């Protein structure tokens, strides 16, 4: 499978080097040397370096919720996983909402997102002054605005109002902007980006992975969904659908697998190469099968509750969960010796079984090959379900059913004896069905916790796991950031 990667290592002092991949190998440029904000970027080549530096943030393991898929682990879809002793004191508390303000994983996530924002600000502020092709220059700035909006979307969902930094010369003392101001900045960035981004079909084959108009529209739809602005959520989801540029992969596993990389269902994804290097992405390795074959750390273990929630015969169950004894790409999954096959709670109920996230699987039997998973940030099935939800909320249930049932049709993969079309038009009942469909279609892709919070279901569903209403809708501001700000950055409620 051909992959296109945009890799740029950018430290806070803007020490930069670039490495691209083509069809078969990387084309490398010599390091650019020590570059300062006064001397960089000034040329068209610098502009390319700078915008690729923003993309590189997506490949930093800290971008993915501080290494571990916390938003799945905190939901009813997954538990910490891995060996019982591995990260038991640091990630284990996310199983029962026992984490604190001092976790290094939260500080890492926060810092990585702001590093990406800083890199985006370099492009947005400096590239417009470069003498170069105007269309290309505007596209670079648009890509940086899209990515800045993406980073702030993670920040506002995780922490609510956060410091807004949109310049290379921010004030020395930073305080939190309101949640509404952060959302307004995200909308502004994405709407600005939409003007100068290109469509997916206009991106050359060797540059797949760059932001497009479709990606900006899909992210706008998601942002508006979180703001409960269903009119605009419908508008932008339908623009993606009506563009005719996206379809569902015929086979569910290809939506996240190697056969669907940059494919018809991919709206925005992070490309990777199977290497333990900057060209690989550790997101897949963190969740890869532990033991035999040795693919990774085995975190983010699917729960019995997720397994039992699938409708009878739904092929997405096996497209989501790897069990011991499964044979995938000719490899038998034997698992990890020190990990119990079955773990019981104090009442003798099955708490978890040794199983793994099928959606990050890549062909191979060793650790480096697992680094080659392309994470889909936005895919078309998500857009269809966002459209269905928004249409239902806008009192258009008949239209909502069209897009909900498209997702179910793909899921049954030609077997009409399973997953019948939904016909319910009652608004509240259909909302529950759509949310349930999102669970099964998007499980273990980082959506479930956010969906429960934004729909007001978190306390009901996650309360038995330790979720406290009025507290756990947001993460705590990392204590290190509060210390650096000398208390200017206030803490979230009840933390």
CSV table of C-alpha atoms in Angstrom, one decimal:
chain,number,residue,atom,x,y,z
A,1,UNK,CA,0.0,0.0,0.0
A,2,UNK,CA,1.4,3.4,-1.0
A,3,UNK,CA,1.6,5.9,1.7
A,4,UNK,CA,2.3,9.6,1.7
A,5,UNK,CA,3.7,11.2,4.9
A,6,UNK,CA,4.4,14.7,5.9
A,7,UNK,CA,7.0,14.7,8.6
A,8,UNK,CA,8.7,17.6,10.2
A,9,UNK,CA,10.5,17.8,13.4
A,10,UNK,CA,10.1,21.3,14.9
A,11,UNK,CA,11.4,22.2,18.3
A,12,UNK,CA,10.3,25.3,20.1
A,13,UNK,CA,13.4,27.1,18.7
A,14,UNK,CA,12.3,26.1,15.1
A,15,UNK,CA,15.1,23.7,14.4
A,16,UNK,CA,13.8,22.0,11.3
A,17,UNK,CA,14.4,19.1,9.0
A,18,UNK,CA,12.1,17.5,6.4
A,19,UNK,CA,11.5,14.0,5.3
A,20,UNK,CA,8.9,13.0,2.7
A,21,UNK,CA,7.8,9.6,1.5
A,22,UNK,CA,7.0,8.7,-2.1
A,23,UNK,CA,5.6,5.4,-3.3
A,24,UNK,CA,8.4,3.3,-2.1
A,25,UNK,CA,10.9,5.3,0.0
A,26,UNK,CA,11.5,8.6,1.7
A,27,UNK,CA,13.0,11.5,-0.1
A,28,UNK,CA,15.2,13.3,2.4
A,29,UNK,CA,16.4,16.9,2.6
A,30,UNK,CA,19.3,18.0,4.6
A,31,UNK,CA,18.5,19.7,7.9
A,32,UNK,CA,17.8,23.3,7.4
A,33,UNK,CA,20.0,24.3,10.4
A,34,UNK,CA,19.2,26.7,13.2
A,35,UNK,CA,16.2,28.8,12.3
A,36,UNK,CA,14.7,31.6,14.3
A,37,UNK,CA,11.3,33.3,14.1
A,38,UNK,CA,12.9,36.3,12.5
A,39,UNK,CA,14.6,34.4,9.7
A,40,UNK,CA,12.0,31.6,9.1
A,41,UNK,CA,10.0,31.2,7.0
A,42,UNK,CA,11.0,33.6,4.2
A,43,UNK,CA,11.1,31.5,1.1
A,44,UNK,CA,8.6,29.2,-0.7
A,45,UNK,CA,10.6,26.2,0.4
A,46,UNK,CA,10.4,27.5,4.0
A,47,UNK,CA,6.6,27.8,3.7
A,48,UNK,CA,6.4,24.1,2.7
A,49,UNK,CA,8.7,23.2,5.7
A,50,UNK,CA,6.5,25.3,8.0
A,51,UNK,CA,3.2,23.9,7.0
A,52,UNK,CA,4.5,20.3,7.2
A,53,UNK,CA,5.7,21.1,10.7
A,54,UNK,CA,2.0,21.6,11.6
A,55,UNK,CA,1.0,18.2,10.2
A,56,UNK,CA,3.9,16.6,12.1
A,57,UNK,CA,2.0,17.2,15.3
A,58,UNK,CA,-0.6,14.6,14.2
A,59,UNK,CA,2.2,12.0,14.3
A,60,UNK,CA,3.4,12.9,17.7
A,61,UNK,CA,2.2,10.3,20.1
A,62,UNK,CA,1.3,13.0,22.6
A,63,UNK,CA,-1.4,14.2,20.1
A,64,UNK,CA,-3.4,11.0,20.7
A,65,UNK,CA,-4.7,12.0,24.2
A,66,UNK,CA,-1.2,11.9,25.7
A,67,UNK,CA,-0.2,8.4,24.3
A,68,UNK,CA,-3.2,6.3,25.6
A,69,UNK,CA,-6.7,6.3,24.1
A,70,UNK,CA,-8.2,7.8,27.2
A,71,UNK,CA,-11.6,8.7,25.7
A,72,UNK,CA,-12.3,5.1,24.9
A,73,UNK,CA,-11.0,3.8,28.2
A,74,UNK,CA,-13.3,6.2,30.1
A,75,UNK,CA,-16.3,5.0,28.1
A,76,UNK,CA,-18.3,1.8,28.4
A,77,UNK,CA,-16.5,0.5,25.3
A,78,UNK,CA,-13.1,-0.2,26.7
A,79,UNK,CA,-10.9,-0.7,29.7
A,80,UNK,CA,-7.2,0.0,30.2
A,81,UNK,CA,-6.2,-3.4,28.9
A,82,UNK,CA,-2.6,-4.5,28.4
A,83,UNK,CA,-0.9,-6.6,31.2
A,84,UNK,CA,-2.7,-5.9,34.5
A,85,UNK,CA,0.4,-4.3,36.0
A,86,UNK,CA,1.3,-2.2,33.0
A,87,UNK,CA,0.5,1.5,33.8
A,88,UNK,CA,-1.9,0.3,36.5
A,89,UNK,CA,-1.3,3.4,38.7
A,90,UNK,CA,-1.4,6.0,35.9
A,91,UNK,CA,-3.9,4.8,33.2
A,92,UNK,CA,-5.8,2.3,35.4
A,93,UNK,CA,-7.6,5.1,37.2
A,94,UNK,CA,-9.3,6.1,33.9
A,95,UNK,CA,-11.3,2.9,34.2
A,96,UNK,CA,-13.1,4.3,37.2
A,97,UNK,CA,-12.6,8.0,36.9
A,98,UNK,CA,-10.0,8.0,39.7
A,99,UNK,CA,-7.4,10.1,37.8
A,100,UNK,CA,-6.1,13.3,39.2
A,101,UNK,CA,-4.7,16.8,38.2
A,102,UNK,CA,-1.1,15.6,38.2
A,103,UNK,CA,-1.1,12.9,35.5
A,104,UNK,CA,1.8,13.3,33.1
A,105,UNK,CA,-0.4,11.9,30.2
A,106,UNK,CA,-2.8,14.9,30.5
A,107,UNK,CA,0.1,17.4,30.6
A,108,UNK,CA,1.7,15.7,27.5
A,109,UNK,CA,-1.6,15.9,25.6
A,110,UNK,CA,-2.1,19.6,26.5
A,111,UNK,CA,1.5,20.5,25.6
A,112,UNK,CA,1.4,18.7,22.3
A,113,UNK,CA,-1.8,20.4,21.2
A,114,UNK,CA,-0.3,23.8,22.0
A,115,UNK,CA,2.9,22.9,20.2
A,116,UNK,CA,0.7,22.2,17.1
A,117,UNK,CA,-1.0,25.6,17.6
A,118,UNK,CA,2.3,27.3,17.8
A,119,UNK,CA,3.4,25.7,14.6
A,120,UNK,CA,0.2,26.7,12.9
A,121,UNK,CA,0.6,30.3,14.1
A,122,UNK,CA,4.0,30.4,12.4
A,123,UNK,CA,2.4,29.6,9.1
A,124,UNK,CA,-0.7,31.8,9.5
A,125,UNK,CA,1.4,34.8,10.6
A,126,UNK,CA,4.5,34.6,8.5
A,127,UNK,CA,3.7,32.8,5.2
A,128,UNK,CA,1.4,35.5,3.8
A,129,UNK,CA,4.4,37.8,3.5
A,130,UNK,CA,6.4,35.3,1.4
A,131,UNK,CA,6.6,36.1,-2.4
A,132,UNK,CA,5.4,32.9,-4.0
A,133,UNK,CA,2.5,31.4,-6.0
A,134,UNK,CA,-0.5,33.0,-4.5
A,135,UNK,CA,-2.8,30.0,-4.7
A,136,UNK,CA,-0.3,27.7,-3.1
A,137,UNK,CA,0.5,30.3,-0.4
A,138,UNK,CA,-3.2,30.7,0.4
A,139,UNK,CA,-3.6,26.9,0.6
A,140,UNK,CA,-0.8,26.5,3.0
A,141,UNK,CA,-2.3,29.1,5.3
A,142,UNK,CA,-5.7,27.4,5.0
A,143,UNK,CA,-4.2,24.1,5.9
A,144,UNK,CA,-2.6,25.6,9.0
A,145,UNK,CA,-6.0,27.2,10.0
A,146,UNK,CA,-7.7,23.8,9.6
A,147,UNK,CA,-5.2,22.1,11.8
A,148,UNK,CA,-5.3,24.9,14.4
A,149,UNK,CA,-9.1,24.5,14.5
A,150,UNK,CA,-8.6,20.7,14.9
A,151,UNK,CA,-6.2,21.2,17.8
A,152,UNK,CA,-8.5,23.7,19.6
A,153,UNK,CA,-11.4,21.3,19.1
A,154,UNK,CA,-9.6,18.7,21.1
A,155,UNK,CA,-8.7,21.3,23.8
A,156,UNK,CA,-12.2,22.7,24.2
A,157,UNK,CA,-13.8,19.3,24.3
A,158,UNK,CA,-11.3,18.0,26.9
A,159,UNK,CA,-10.9,21.1,29.1
A,160,UNK,CA,-13.6,23.6,28.1
A,161,UNK,CA,-12.4,27.2,28.0
A,162,UNK,CA,-8.6,27.3,27.4
A,163,UNK,CA,-6.0,30.0,26.7
A,164,UNK,CA,-6.5,31.3,23.1
A,165,UNK,CA,-3.2,31.9,21.4
A,166,UNK,CA,-3.4,33.1,17.8
A,167,UNK,CA,-0.2,35.1,17.5
A,168,UNK,CA,3.5,34.4,17.8
A,169,UNK,CA,3.7,37.2,20.4
A,170,UNK,CA,1.1,36.3,23.1
A,171,UNK,CA,0.9,38.1,26.4
A,172,UNK,CA,3.3,36.8,29.1
A,173,UNK,CA,0.4,35.9,31.4
A,174,UNK,CA,-2.2,33.7,29.8
A,175,UNK,CA,-5.7,33.2,31.2
A,176,UNK,CA,-8.6,31.0,30.0
A,177,UNK,CA,-10.9,32.2,27.3
A,178,UNK,CA,-14.5,31.2,27.6
A,179,UNK,CA,-15.6,28.0,26.0
A,180,UNK,CA,-17.8,30.1,23.6
A,181,UNK,CA,-14.8,32.1,22.5
A,182,UNK,CA,-12.8,29.0,21.8
A,183,UNK,CA,-15.6,27.6,19.7
A,184,UNK,CA,-15.9,30.9,17.9
A,185,UNK,CA,-12.2,30.8,17.0
A,186,UNK,CA,-12.5,27.2,15.7
A,187,UNK,CA,-15.5,28.2,13.5
A,188,UNK,CA,-13.5,31.2,12.2
A,189,UNK,CA,-10.5,29.1,11.4
A,190,UNK,CA,-12.4,26.4,9.6
A,191,UNK,CA,-14.6,28.8,7.6
A,192,UNK,CA,-11.5,30.7,6.6
A,193,UNK,CA,-9.7,27.5,5.6
A,194,UNK,CA,-12.7,26.3,3.6
A,195,UNK,CA,-12.2,29.2,1.1
A,196,UNK,CA,-8.7,28.2,0.0
A,197,UNK,CA,-8.5,24.4,0.6
A,198,UNK,CA,-8.8,22.1,-2.4
A,199,UNK,CA,-11.2,19.2,-2.9
A,200,UNK,CA,-9.9,15.7,-2.3
A,201,UNK,CA,-9.8,14.9,-6.0
A,202,UNK,CA,-7.4,17.9,-6.6
A,203,UNK,CA,-4.8,16.5,-4.1
A,204,UNK,CA,-2.0,14.7,-6.0
A,205,UNK,CA,-1.6,11.0,-5.2
A,206,UNK,CA,1.7,11.6,-3.5
A,207,UNK,CA,0.2,14.3,-1.2
A,208,UNK,CA,-2.8,12.5,0.1
A,209,UNK,CA,-3.3,13.3,3.8
A,210,UNK,CA,-3.5,17.1,3.4
A,211,UNK,CA,-6.6,18.9,4.6
A,212,UNK,CA,-9.3,19.4,2.0
A,213,UNK,CA,-12.6,21.2,1.7
A,214,UNK,CA,-14.4,18.0,2.6
A,215,UNK,CA,-12.3,17.7,5.8
A,216,UNK,CA,-13.1,21.3,6.8
A,217,UNK,CA,-16.8,20.7,6.1
A,218,UNK,CA,-16.9,17.5,8.1
A,219,UNK,CA,-15.1,19.0,11.0
A,220,UNK,CA,-17.4,22.0,11.0
A,221,UNK,CA,-20.4,19.6,11.1
A,222,UNK,CA,-18.9,17.9,14.1
A,223,UNK,CA,-18.1,21.2,15.8
A,224,UNK,CA,-21.6,22.5,15.3
A,225,UNK,CA,-23.0,19.2,16.6
A,226,UNK,CA,-21.1,19.7,19.8
A,227,UNK,CA,-22.5,23.2,20.1
A,228,UNK,CA,-26.0,21.8,19.5
A,229,UNK,CA,-26.3,24.0,16.4
A,230,UNK,CA,-28.1,21.4,14.4
A,231,UNK,CA,-29.0,23.7,11.5
A,232,UNK,CA,-25.3,24.3,10.7
A,233,UNK,CA,-24.4,20.7,11.5
A,234,UNK,CA,-26.9,19.6,8.9
A,235,UNK,CA,-25.6,22.2,6.4
A,236,UNK,CA,-22.0,21.1,6.5
A,237,UNK,CA,-22.6,17.4,6.8
A,238,UNK,CA,-24.9,17.6,3.7
A,239,UNK,CA,-22.3,19.6,1.8
A,240,UNK,CA,-19.9,16.7,2.3
A,241,UNK,CA,-22.5,14.2,1.2
A,242,UNK,CA,-23.7,16.2,-1.8
A,243,UNK,CA,-20.2,16.7,-3.0
A,244,UNK,CA,-20.3,13.2,-4.3
A,245,UNK,CA,-16.6,12.7,-3.5
A,246,UNK,CA,-17.0,10.2,-0.7
A,247,UNK,CA,-18.6,6.7,-0.3
A,248,UNK,CA,-18.6,3.9,2.2
A,249,UNK,CA,-16.0,1.2,1.7
A,250,UNK,CA,-17.9,-2.0,0.7
A,251,UNK,CA,-16.1,-4.0,3.4
A,252,UNK,CA,-16.4,-2.5,7.0
A,253,UNK,CA,-12.8,-3.5,8.0
A,254,UNK,CA,-11.4,-1.5,5.1
A,255,UNK,CA,-12.8,1.7,6.5
A,256,UNK,CA,-9.9,1.7,9.0
A,257,UNK,CA,-7.6,-0.9,7.4
A,258,UNK,CA,-4.8,-0.8,4.9
A,259,UNK,CA,-7.1,-1.5,1.9
A,260,UNK,CA,-8.9,1.7,2.6
A,261,UNK,CA,-6.0,4.1,3.1
A,262,UNK,CA,-6.8,7.4,1.5
A,263,UNK,CA,-9.8,5.6,0.0
A,264,UNK,CA,-13.4,6.6,-0.8
A,265,UNK,CA,-14.4,6.7,2.9
A,266,UNK,CA,-11.4,8.6,4.2
A,267,UNK,CA,-12.2,12.3,4.8
A,268,UNK,CA,-9.1,13.1,6.9
A,269,UNK,CA,-6.4,10.6,8.1
A,270,UNK,CA,-2.9,10.5,9.5
A,271,UNK,CA,-0.6,8.5,7.2
A,272,UNK,CA,2.1,6.2,8.7
A,273,UNK,CA,4.9,3.8,7.7
A,274,UNK,CA,5.6,0.6,9.5
A,275,UNK,CA,8.8,1.9,11.2
A,276,UNK,CA,9.7,2.7,14.8
A,277,UNK,CA,10.7,6.2,13.7
A,278,UNK,CA,9.2,9.6,13.0
A,279,UNK,CA,7.6,8.1,9.9
A,280,UNK,CA,5.6,5.6,12.0
A,281,UNK,CA,2.7,6.4,14.3
A,282,UNK,CA,2.7,4.8,17.7
A,283,UNK,CA,-1.1,5.2,18.1
A,284,UNK,CA,-1.6,1.7,16.5
A,285,UNK,CA,1.3,0.2,18.5
A,286,UNK,CA,-0.1,1.3,21.8
A,287,UNK,CA,-3.2,-0.7,21.1
A,288,UNK,CA,-1.6,-3.5,19.1
A,289,UNK,CA,-1.9,-7.2,20.1
A,290,UNK,CA,0.3,-8.0,23.0
A,291,UNK,CA,2.3,-11.2,23.1
A,292,UNK,CA,2.0,-13.4,20.0
A,293,UNK,CA,2.2,-12.0,17.5
A,294,UNK,CA,4.0,-9.2,19.2
A,295,UNK,CA,2.3,-6.1,17.8
A,296,UNK,CA,2.3,-3.7,20.7
A,297,UNK,CA,1.2,-2.8,24.2
A,298,UNK,CA,-2.4,-4.0,24.1
A,299,UNK,CA,-4.1,-1.0,25.7
A,300,UNK,CA,-7.8,-0.1,25.0
A,301,UNK,CA,-9.3,-3.5,25.6
A,302,UNK,CA,-13.0,-3.9,24.4
A,303,UNK,CA,-15.4,-4.5,27.2
A,304,UNK,CA,-18.0,-7.3,27.5
A,305,UNK,CA,-20.6,-4.5,27.5
A,306,UNK,CA,-19.5,-3.4,24.0
A,307,UNK,CA,-19.4,-6.9,22.8
A,308,UNK,CA,-22.9,-7.7,24.0
A,309,UNK,CA,-24.4,-4.5,22.7
A,310,UNK,CA,-24.0,-5.5,19.0
A,311,UNK,CA,-27.1,-6.7,17.2
A,312,UNK,CA,-27.2,-10.4,16.4
A,313,UNK,CA,-25.1,-11.2,13.4
A,314,UNK,CA,-23.6,-7.7,13.0
A,315,UNK,CA,-20.3,-8.2,11.2
A,316,UNK,CA,-18.9,-5.1,12.8
A,317,UNK,CA,-18.4,-7.1,16.0
A,318,UNK,CA,-15.6,-9.1,14.5
A,319,UNK,CA,-14.5,-6.0,12.6
A,320,UNK,CA,-14.0,-4.3,16.0
A,321,UNK,CA,-12.8,-7.0,18.4
A,322,UNK,CA,-9.9,-9.4,18.0
A,323,UNK,CA,-10.2,-12.5,20.2
A,324,UNK,CA,-7.6,-15.1,21.1
A,325,UNK,CA,-7.6,-17.8,18.4
A,326,UNK,CA,-8.6,-15.5,15.6
A,327,UNK,CA,-6.6,-15.8,12.4
A,328,UNK,CA,-5.9,-12.5,10.7
A,329,UNK,CA,-3.8,-12.2,7.5
A,330,UNK,CA,-2.6,-15.8,8.2
A,331,UNK,CA,-1.5,-15.0,11.8
A,332,UNK,CA,-3.1,-16.7,14.8
A,333,UNK,CA,-3.7,-14.4,17.7
A,334,UNK,CA,-2.3,-16.2,20.8
A,335,UNK,CA,-2.1,-13.2,23.1
A,336,UNK,CA,0.0,-12.4,26.1
A,337,UNK,CA,1.0,-15.1,28.7
A,338,UNK,CA,1.0,-12.9,31.8
A,339,UNK,CA,-2.4,-11.4,30.9
A,340,UNK,CA,-5.4,-13.4,32.2
A,341,UNK,CA,-7.7,-14.7,29.6
A,342,UNK,CA,-10.6,-13.8,31.7
A,343,UNK,CA,-10.8,-11.3,34.6
A,344,UNK,CA,-13.6,-11.4,37.1
A,345,UNK,CA,-14.9,-8.6,39.4
A,346,UNK,CA,-15.5,-9.2,43.1
A,347,UNK,CA,-19.0,-10.6,42.4
A,348,UNK,CA,-17.7,-13.2,39.9
A,349,UNK,CA,-18.9,-11.3,36.8
A,350,UNK,CA,-16.7,-11.1,33.8
A,351,UNK,CA,-14.9,-7.8,33.9
A,352,UNK,CA,-12.9,-8.3,30.8
A,353,UNK,CA,-11.4,-10.9,28.5
A,354,UNK,CA,-8.1,-10.7,26.7
A,355,UNK,CA,-9.1,-9.2,23.4
A,356,UNK,CA,-7.9,-6.3,21.3
A,357,UNK,CA,-8.9,-3.4,19.0
A,358,UNK,CA,-9.3,-4.8,15.5
A,359,UNK,CA,-9.4,-1.3,13.9
A,360,UNK,CA,-5.7,-0.6,14.4
A,361,UNK,CA,-4.6,-3.9,12.9
A,362,UNK,CA,-2.0,-3.8,10.2
A,363,UNK,CA,-0.5,-6.9,8.4
A,364,UNK,CA,2.6,-8.1,10.1
A,365,UNK,CA,4.0,-10.1,13.1
A,366,UNK,CA,6.3,-7.6,14.7
A,367,UNK,CA,6.2,-4.3,16.5
A,368,UNK,CA,7.4,-2.0,13.7
A,369,UNK,CA,4.7,-3.1,11.2
A,370,UNK,CA,2.1,-2.0,13.7
A,371,UNK,CA,3.4,1.6,13.5
A,372,UNK,CA,2.0,1.6,10.0
A,373,UNK,CA,-1.6,2.1,11.0
A,374,UNK,CA,-3.2,5.2,9.4
A,375,UNK,CA,-5.5,6.7,11.9
A,376,UNK,CA,-8.8,8.1,10.5
A,377,UNK,CA,-9.6,11.3,12.2
A,378,UNK,CA,-12.8,11.8,10.0
A,379,UNK,CA,-14.5,9.2,7.9
A,380,UNK,CA,-17.6,9.2,5.8
A,381,UNK,CA,-19.7,6.9,8.0
A,382,UNK,CA,-19.2,9.4,10.8
A,383,UNK,CA,-20.5,12.2,8.4
A,384,UNK,CA,-23.5,10.2,7.5
A,385,UNK,CA,-24.4,9.6,11.1
A,386,UNK,CA,-23.8,13.3,11.9
A,387,UNK,CA,-26.2,14.2,9.1
A,388,UNK,CA,-28.8,11.7,10.4
A,389,UNK,CA,-28.6,13.1,13.9
A,390,UNK,CA,-28.8,16.7,12.8
A,391,UNK,CA,-31.7,16.0,10.4
A,392,UNK,CA,-33.6,14.3,13.2
A,393,UNK,CA,-33.0,17.2,15.6
A,394,UNK,CA,-34.2,19.5,12.8
A,395,UNK,CA,-37.5,17.5,12.6
A,396,UNK,CA,-36.7,15.7,9.4
A,397,UNK,CA,-36.8,12.1,10.5
A,398,UNK,CA,-37.5,10.7,7.1
A,399,UNK,CA,-34.3,12.2,5.7
A,400,UNK,CA,-32.4,11.1,8.8
A,401,UNK,CA,-33.3,7.5,8.1
A,402,UNK,CA,-31.8,7.6,4.6
A,403,UNK,CA,-28.3,8.2,6.0
A,404,UNK,CA,-28.7,6.0,9.1
A,405,UNK,CA,-29.7,3.1,6.9
A,406,UNK,CA,-26.9,3.7,4.4
A,407,UNK,CA,-24.5,2.9,7.3
A,408,UNK,CA,-26.5,-0.2,8.3
A,409,UNK,CA,-26.6,-1.4,4.7
A,410,UNK,CA,-22.8,-1.3,4.4
A,411,UNK,CA,-22.5,-3.0,7.8
A,412,UNK,CA,-24.5,-6.0,6.7
A,413,UNK,CA,-22.4,-6.4,3.6
A,414,UNK,CA,-25.1,-8.0,1.4
A,415,UNK,CA,-26.7,-10.2,4.1
A,416,UNK,CA,-30.3,-9.0,4.2
A,417,UNK,CA,-31.1,-11.4,7.0
A,418,UNK,CA,-29.4,-9.0,9.5
A,419,UNK,CA,-29.5,-5.4,10.5
A,420,UNK,CA,-32.8,-4.4,9.0
A,421,UNK,CA,-33.5,-0.9,8.0
A,422,UNK,CA,-34.7,1.4,10.8
A,423,UNK,CA,-38.2,2.9,10.3
A,424,UNK,CA,-38.7,4.7,13.6
A,425,UNK,CA,-39.5,8.4,13.2
A,426,UNK,CA,-40.2,9.4,16.8
A,427,UNK,CA,-37.6,12.1,17.5
A,428,UNK,CA,-36.4,10.9,20.9
A,429,UNK,CA,-36.4,7.2,20.0
A,430,UNK,CA,-34.6,7.8,16.7
A,431,UNK,CA,-32.0,9.9,18.6
A,432,UNK,CA,-31.3,6.9,20.8
A,433,UNK,CA,-31.0,4.6,17.8
A,434,UNK,CA,-28.6,6.9,16.0
A,435,UNK,CA,-26.4,7.2,19.1
A,436,UNK,CA,-26.4,3.4,19.4
A,437,UNK,CA,-25.5,3.1,15.7
A,438,UNK,CA,-22.6,5.5,16.3
A,439,UNK,CA,-21.4,3.2,19.1
A,440,UNK,CA,-21.3,0.2,16.9
A,441,UNK,CA,-20.0,1.9,13.7
A,442,UNK,CA,-17.3,4.0,15.4
A,443,UNK,CA,-16.4,1.9,18.5
A,444,UNK,CA,-12.8,2.3,19.7
A,445,UNK,CA,-12.1,5.2,17.4
A,446,UNK,CA,-12.3,7.8,20.2
A,447,UNK,CA,-15.9,9.0,19.8
A,448,UNK,CA,-18.0,7.2,22.5
A,449,UNK,CA,-17.1,9.3,25.5
A,450,UNK,CA,-17.6,12.6,23.7
A,451,UNK,CA,-20.9,11.4,22.3
A,452,UNK,CA,-22.2,10.5,25.8
A,453,UNK,CA,-21.1,13.8,27.2
A,454,UNK,CA,-22.5,16.0,24.4
A,455,UNK,CA,-25.8,14.2,24.4
A,456,UNK,CA,-26.2,14.4,28.2
A,457,UNK,CA,-26.0,10.6,28.6
A,458,UNK,CA,-22.7,10.3,30.4
A,459,UNK,CA,-24.0,10.3,34.0
A,460,UNK,CA,-26.6,7.7,33.1
A,461,UNK,CA,-24.3,5.4,31.2
A,462,UNK,CA,-21.0,6.0,32.9
A,463,UNK,CA,-22.2,6.7,36.5
A,464,UNK,CA,-21.8,3.0,37.5
A,465,UNK,CA,-18.1,3.3,36.3
A,466,UNK,CA,-17.5,6.3,38.5
A,467,UNK,CA,-18.5,9.3,36.4
A,468,UNK,CA,-19.6,12.3,38.5
A,469,UNK,CA,-21.9,14.8,36.8
A,470,UNK,CA,-20.6,18.3,37.0
A,471,UNK,CA,-17.0,17.1,37.2
A,472,UNK,CA,-16.1,14.5,34.7
A,473,UNK,CA,-17.5,16.1,31.6
A,474,UNK,CA,-14.1,17.9,31.5
A,475,UNK,CA,-10.6,16.8,32.3
A,476,UNK,CA,-8.7,18.7,35.0
A,477,UNK,CA,-6.3,21.4,33.8
A,478,UNK,CA,-2.8,19.8,34.2
A,479,UNK,CA,-1.4,21.0,37.5
A,480,UNK,CA,1.9,21.8,35.8
A,481,UNK,CA,0.2,24.3,33.6
A,482,UNK,CA,-1.5,26.0,36.5
A,483,UNK,CA,1.9,26.1,38.3
A,484,UNK,CA,3.6,27.7,35.3
A,485,UNK,CA,0.8,30.3,35.1
A,486,UNK,CA,1.1,31.0,38.8
A,487,UNK,CA,-2.6,30.4,39.2
A,488,UNK,CA,-3.7,32.6,36.3
A,489,UNK,CA,-5.1,29.5,34.6
A,490,UNK,CA,-8.0,28.4,36.8
A,491,UNK,CA,-9.0,24.8,37.5
A,492,UNK,CA,-12.2,23.2,36.2
A,493,UNK,CA,-15.1,22.7,38.6
A,494,UNK,CA,-14.8,20.1,41.3
A,495,UNK,CA,-11.2,19.3,40.6
